[in-house]
Amino acid sequence: MTDVAETSERKPRATPPSLPYLIKQVELAVRAELDDLVRPVGLTALQYTALTVLERHPDLTAAHLARHSFVTSQSMADMVTDLLDRGLIERHRDPADRRRLVIALTAEGQRLLDDLRPEAAALERRMLAPLSSAEAAQLRHSVELCRQALRRADTGAGDHA
């Protein structure tokens, strides 16, 4: 005969997964899908992310690009070398501070993003398919608020991305 306390310890709890866990699961699924999407053009999901960051925020330093792309400075240094070699990005002097080197997309990098845009949009549509337009907009807004709250808690400052 089994002790009741022993049985309940082995039975899984009926508590829902935490929100950070669910968000991480979505991130992992999106990253796997992005890897499949960009592999045929010789990119990784992280390289694609860096290119999209540069599209939204041109003329970033490598350190800022690393922060916005969620990678370490060392990983970004390797990534920048690869993307420079492929002609997808370029380095030039910052017009506002000539001592600083910044990174920007090249026309070839922009063309590649434009070519991938329909597939990336299809991935987002598939992810949001179970939601109404209003629910999708609310999800985007809520996730953005969570991101800003955590950024303020970490840096004591507002949003930079």
PDB file of N, CA, C and O in Angstrom, residues 57-65 67 91-103:
ATOM      1  N   HIS A  57      17.244  50.555 -36.901  1.00  0.00           N
ATOM      2  CA  HIS A  57      18.148  51.480 -36.205  1.00  0.00           C
ATOM      3  C   HIS A  57      19.478  51.545 -36.954  1.00  0.00           C
ATOM      4  O   HIS A  57      20.447  50.915 -36.539  1.00  0.00           O
ATOM      5  N   PRO A  58      19.556  52.296 -38.034  1.00  0.00           N
ATOM      6  CA  PRO A  58      20.829  52.366 -38.767  1.00  0.00           C
ATOM      7  C   PRO A  58      21.914  53.053 -37.946  1.00  0.00           C
ATOM      8  O   PRO A  58      21.629  53.794 -37.015  1.00  0.00           O
ATOM      9  N   ASP A  59      23.137  52.762 -38.312  1.00  0.00           N
ATOM     10  CA  ASP A  59      24.307  53.405 -37.710  1.00  0.00           C
ATOM     11  C   ASP A  59      24.449  53.128 -36.212  1.00  0.00           C
ATOM     12  O   ASP A  59      24.583  54.041 -35.402  1.00  0.00           O
ATOM     13  N   LEU A  60      24.464  51.846 -35.876  1.00  0.00           N
ATOM     14  CA  LEU A  60      24.719  51.430 -34.498  1.00  0.00           C
ATOM     15  C   LEU A  60      26.171  51.005 -34.346  1.00  0.00           C
ATOM     16  O   LEU A  60      26.768  50.477 -35.287  1.00  0.00           O
ATOM     17  N   THR A  61      26.714  51.203 -33.162  1.00  0.00           N
ATOM     18  CA  THR A  61      28.020  50.619 -32.864  1.00  0.00           C
ATOM     19  C   THR A  61      27.823  49.116 -32.707  1.00  0.00           C
ATOM     20  O   THR A  61      26.705  48.640 -32.492  1.00  0.00           O
ATOM     21  N   ALA A  62      28.911  48.368 -32.782  1.00  0.00           N
ATOM     22  CA  ALA A  62      28.824  46.917 -32.612  1.00  0.00           C
ATOM     23  C   ALA A  62      28.272  46.569 -31.227  1.00  0.00           C
ATOM     24  O   ALA A  62      27.484  45.639 -31.076  1.00  0.00           O
ATOM     25  N   ALA A  63      28.659  47.334 -30.215  1.00  0.00           N
ATOM     26  CA  ALA A  63      28.174  47.073 -28.853  1.00  0.00           C
ATOM     27  C   ALA A  63      26.662  47.285 -28.754  1.00  0.00           C
ATOM     28  O   ALA A  63      25.953  46.474 -28.150  1.00  0.00           O
ATOM     29  N   HIS A  64      26.171  48.370 -29.364  1.00  0.00           N
ATOM     30  CA  HIS A  64      24.723  48.613 -29.342  1.00  0.00           C
ATOM     31  C   HIS A  64      23.979  47.561 -30.162  1.00  0.00           C
ATOM     32  O   HIS A  64      22.903  47.106 -29.769  1.00  0.00           O
ATOM     33  N   LEU A  65      24.554  47.170 -31.288  1.00  0.00           N
ATOM     34  CA  LEU A  65      23.930  46.135 -32.105  1.00  0.00           C
ATOM     35  C   LEU A  65      23.855  44.822 -31.331  1.00  0.00           C
ATOM     36  O   LEU A  65      22.838  44.128 -31.377  1.00  0.00           O
ATOM     37  N   ARG A  67      23.627  44.442 -28.062  1.00  0.00           N
ATOM     38  CA  ARG A  67      22.566  44.582 -27.049  1.00  0.00           C
ATOM     39  C   ARG A  67      21.186  44.444 -27.671  1.00  0.00           C
ATOM     40  O   ARG A  67      20.325  43.748 -27.147  1.00  0.00           O
ATOM     41  N   ARG A  91      30.712  49.253 -42.490  1.00  0.00           N
ATOM     42  CA  ARG A  91      31.143  50.108 -41.377  1.00  0.00           C
ATOM     43  C   ARG A  91      31.533  51.450 -41.951  1.00  0.00           C
ATOM     44  O   ARG A  91      32.144  51.541 -43.011  1.00  0.00           O
ATOM     45  N   HIS A  92      31.187  52.505 -41.224  1.00  0.00           N
ATOM     46  CA  HIS A  92      31.612  53.849 -41.613  1.00  0.00           C
ATOM     47  C   HIS A  92      31.674  54.724 -40.369  1.00  0.00           C
ATOM     48  O   HIS A  92      31.192  54.349 -39.307  1.00  0.00           O
ATOM     49  N   ARG A  93      32.265  55.871 -40.525  1.00  0.00           N
ATOM     50  CA  ARG A  93      32.370  56.823 -39.413  1.00  0.00           C
ATOM     51  C   ARG A  93      30.997  57.395 -39.107  1.00  0.00           C
ATOM     52  O   ARG A  93      30.216  57.700 -40.011  1.00  0.00           O
ATOM     53  N   ASP A  94      30.722  57.546 -37.839  1.00  0.00           N
ATOM     54  CA  ASP A  94      29.470  58.159 -37.388  1.00  0.00           C
ATOM     55  C   ASP A  94      29.511  59.641 -37.747  1.00  0.00           C
ATOM     56  O   ASP A  94      30.423  60.352 -37.332  1.00  0.00           O
ATOM     57  N   PRO A  95      28.541  60.106 -38.534  1.00  0.00           N
ATOM     58  CA  PRO A  95      28.549  61.530 -38.902  1.00  0.00           C
ATOM     59  C   PRO A  95      28.472  62.446 -37.681  1.00  0.00           C
ATOM     60  O   PRO A  95      29.013  63.554 -37.707  1.00  0.00           O
ATOM     61  N   ALA A  96      27.864  61.987 -36.590  1.00  0.00           N
ATOM     62  CA  ALA A  96      27.732  62.816 -35.389  1.00  0.00           C
ATOM     63  C   ALA A  96      28.996  62.793 -34.523  1.00  0.00           C
ATOM     64  O   ALA A  96      29.218  63.700 -33.730  1.00  0.00           O
ATOM     65  N   ASP A  97      29.803  61.724 -34.663  1.00  0.00           N
ATOM     66  CA  ASP A  97      31.034  61.597 -33.874  1.00  0.00           C
ATOM     67  C   ASP A  97      32.045  60.847 -34.735  1.00  0.00           C
ATOM     68  O   ASP A  97      32.066  59.615 -34.743  1.00  0.00           O
ATOM     69  N   ARG A  98      32.868  61.548 -35.454  1.00  0.00           N
ATOM     70  CA  ARG A  98      33.771  60.970 -36.452  1.00  0.00           C
ATOM     71  C   ARG A  98      34.764  59.966 -35.847  1.00  0.00           C
ATOM     72  O   ARG A  98      35.388  59.209 -36.580  1.00  0.00           O
ATOM     73  N   ARG A  99      34.912  59.958 -34.541  1.00  0.00           N
ATOM     74  CA  ARG A  99      35.827  58.990 -33.920  1.00  0.00           C
ATOM     75  C   ARG A  99      35.207  57.595 -33.829  1.00  0.00           C
ATOM     76  O   ARG A  99      35.914  56.618 -33.667  1.00  0.00           O
ATOM     77  N   ARG A 100      33.875  57.525 -33.942  1.00  0.00           N
ATOM     78  CA  ARG A 100      33.154  56.276 -33.743  1.00  0.00           C
ATOM     79  C   ARG A 100      32.846  55.577 -35.061  1.00  0.00           C
ATOM     80  O   ARG A 100      32.393  56.202 -36.015  1.00  0.00           O
ATOM     81  N   LEU A 101      33.061  54.249 -35.101  1.00  0.00           N
ATOM     82  CA  LEU A 101      32.654  53.449 -36.244  1.00  0.00           C
ATOM     83  C   LEU A 101      31.262  52.892 -35.973  1.00  0.00           C
ATOM     84  O   LEU A 101      30.989  52.388 -34.876  1.00  0.00           O
ATOM     85  N   VAL A 102      30.404  52.996 -36.964  1.00  0.00           N
ATOM     86  CA  VAL A 102      29.049  52.461 -36.838  1.00  0.00           C
ATOM     87  C   VAL A 102      28.792  51.485 -37.981  1.00  0.00           C
ATOM     88  O   VAL A 102      29.529  51.456 -38.977  1.00  0.00           O
ATOM     89  N   ILE A 103      27.730  50.724 -37.825  1.00  0.00           N
ATOM     90  CA  ILE A 103      27.386  49.672 -38.784  1.00  0.00           C
ATOM     91  C   ILE A 103      26.026  49.985 -39.377  1.00  0.00           C
ATOM     92  O   ILE A 103      25.116  50.430 -38.675  1.00  0.00           O
TER      93      ILE A 103
END
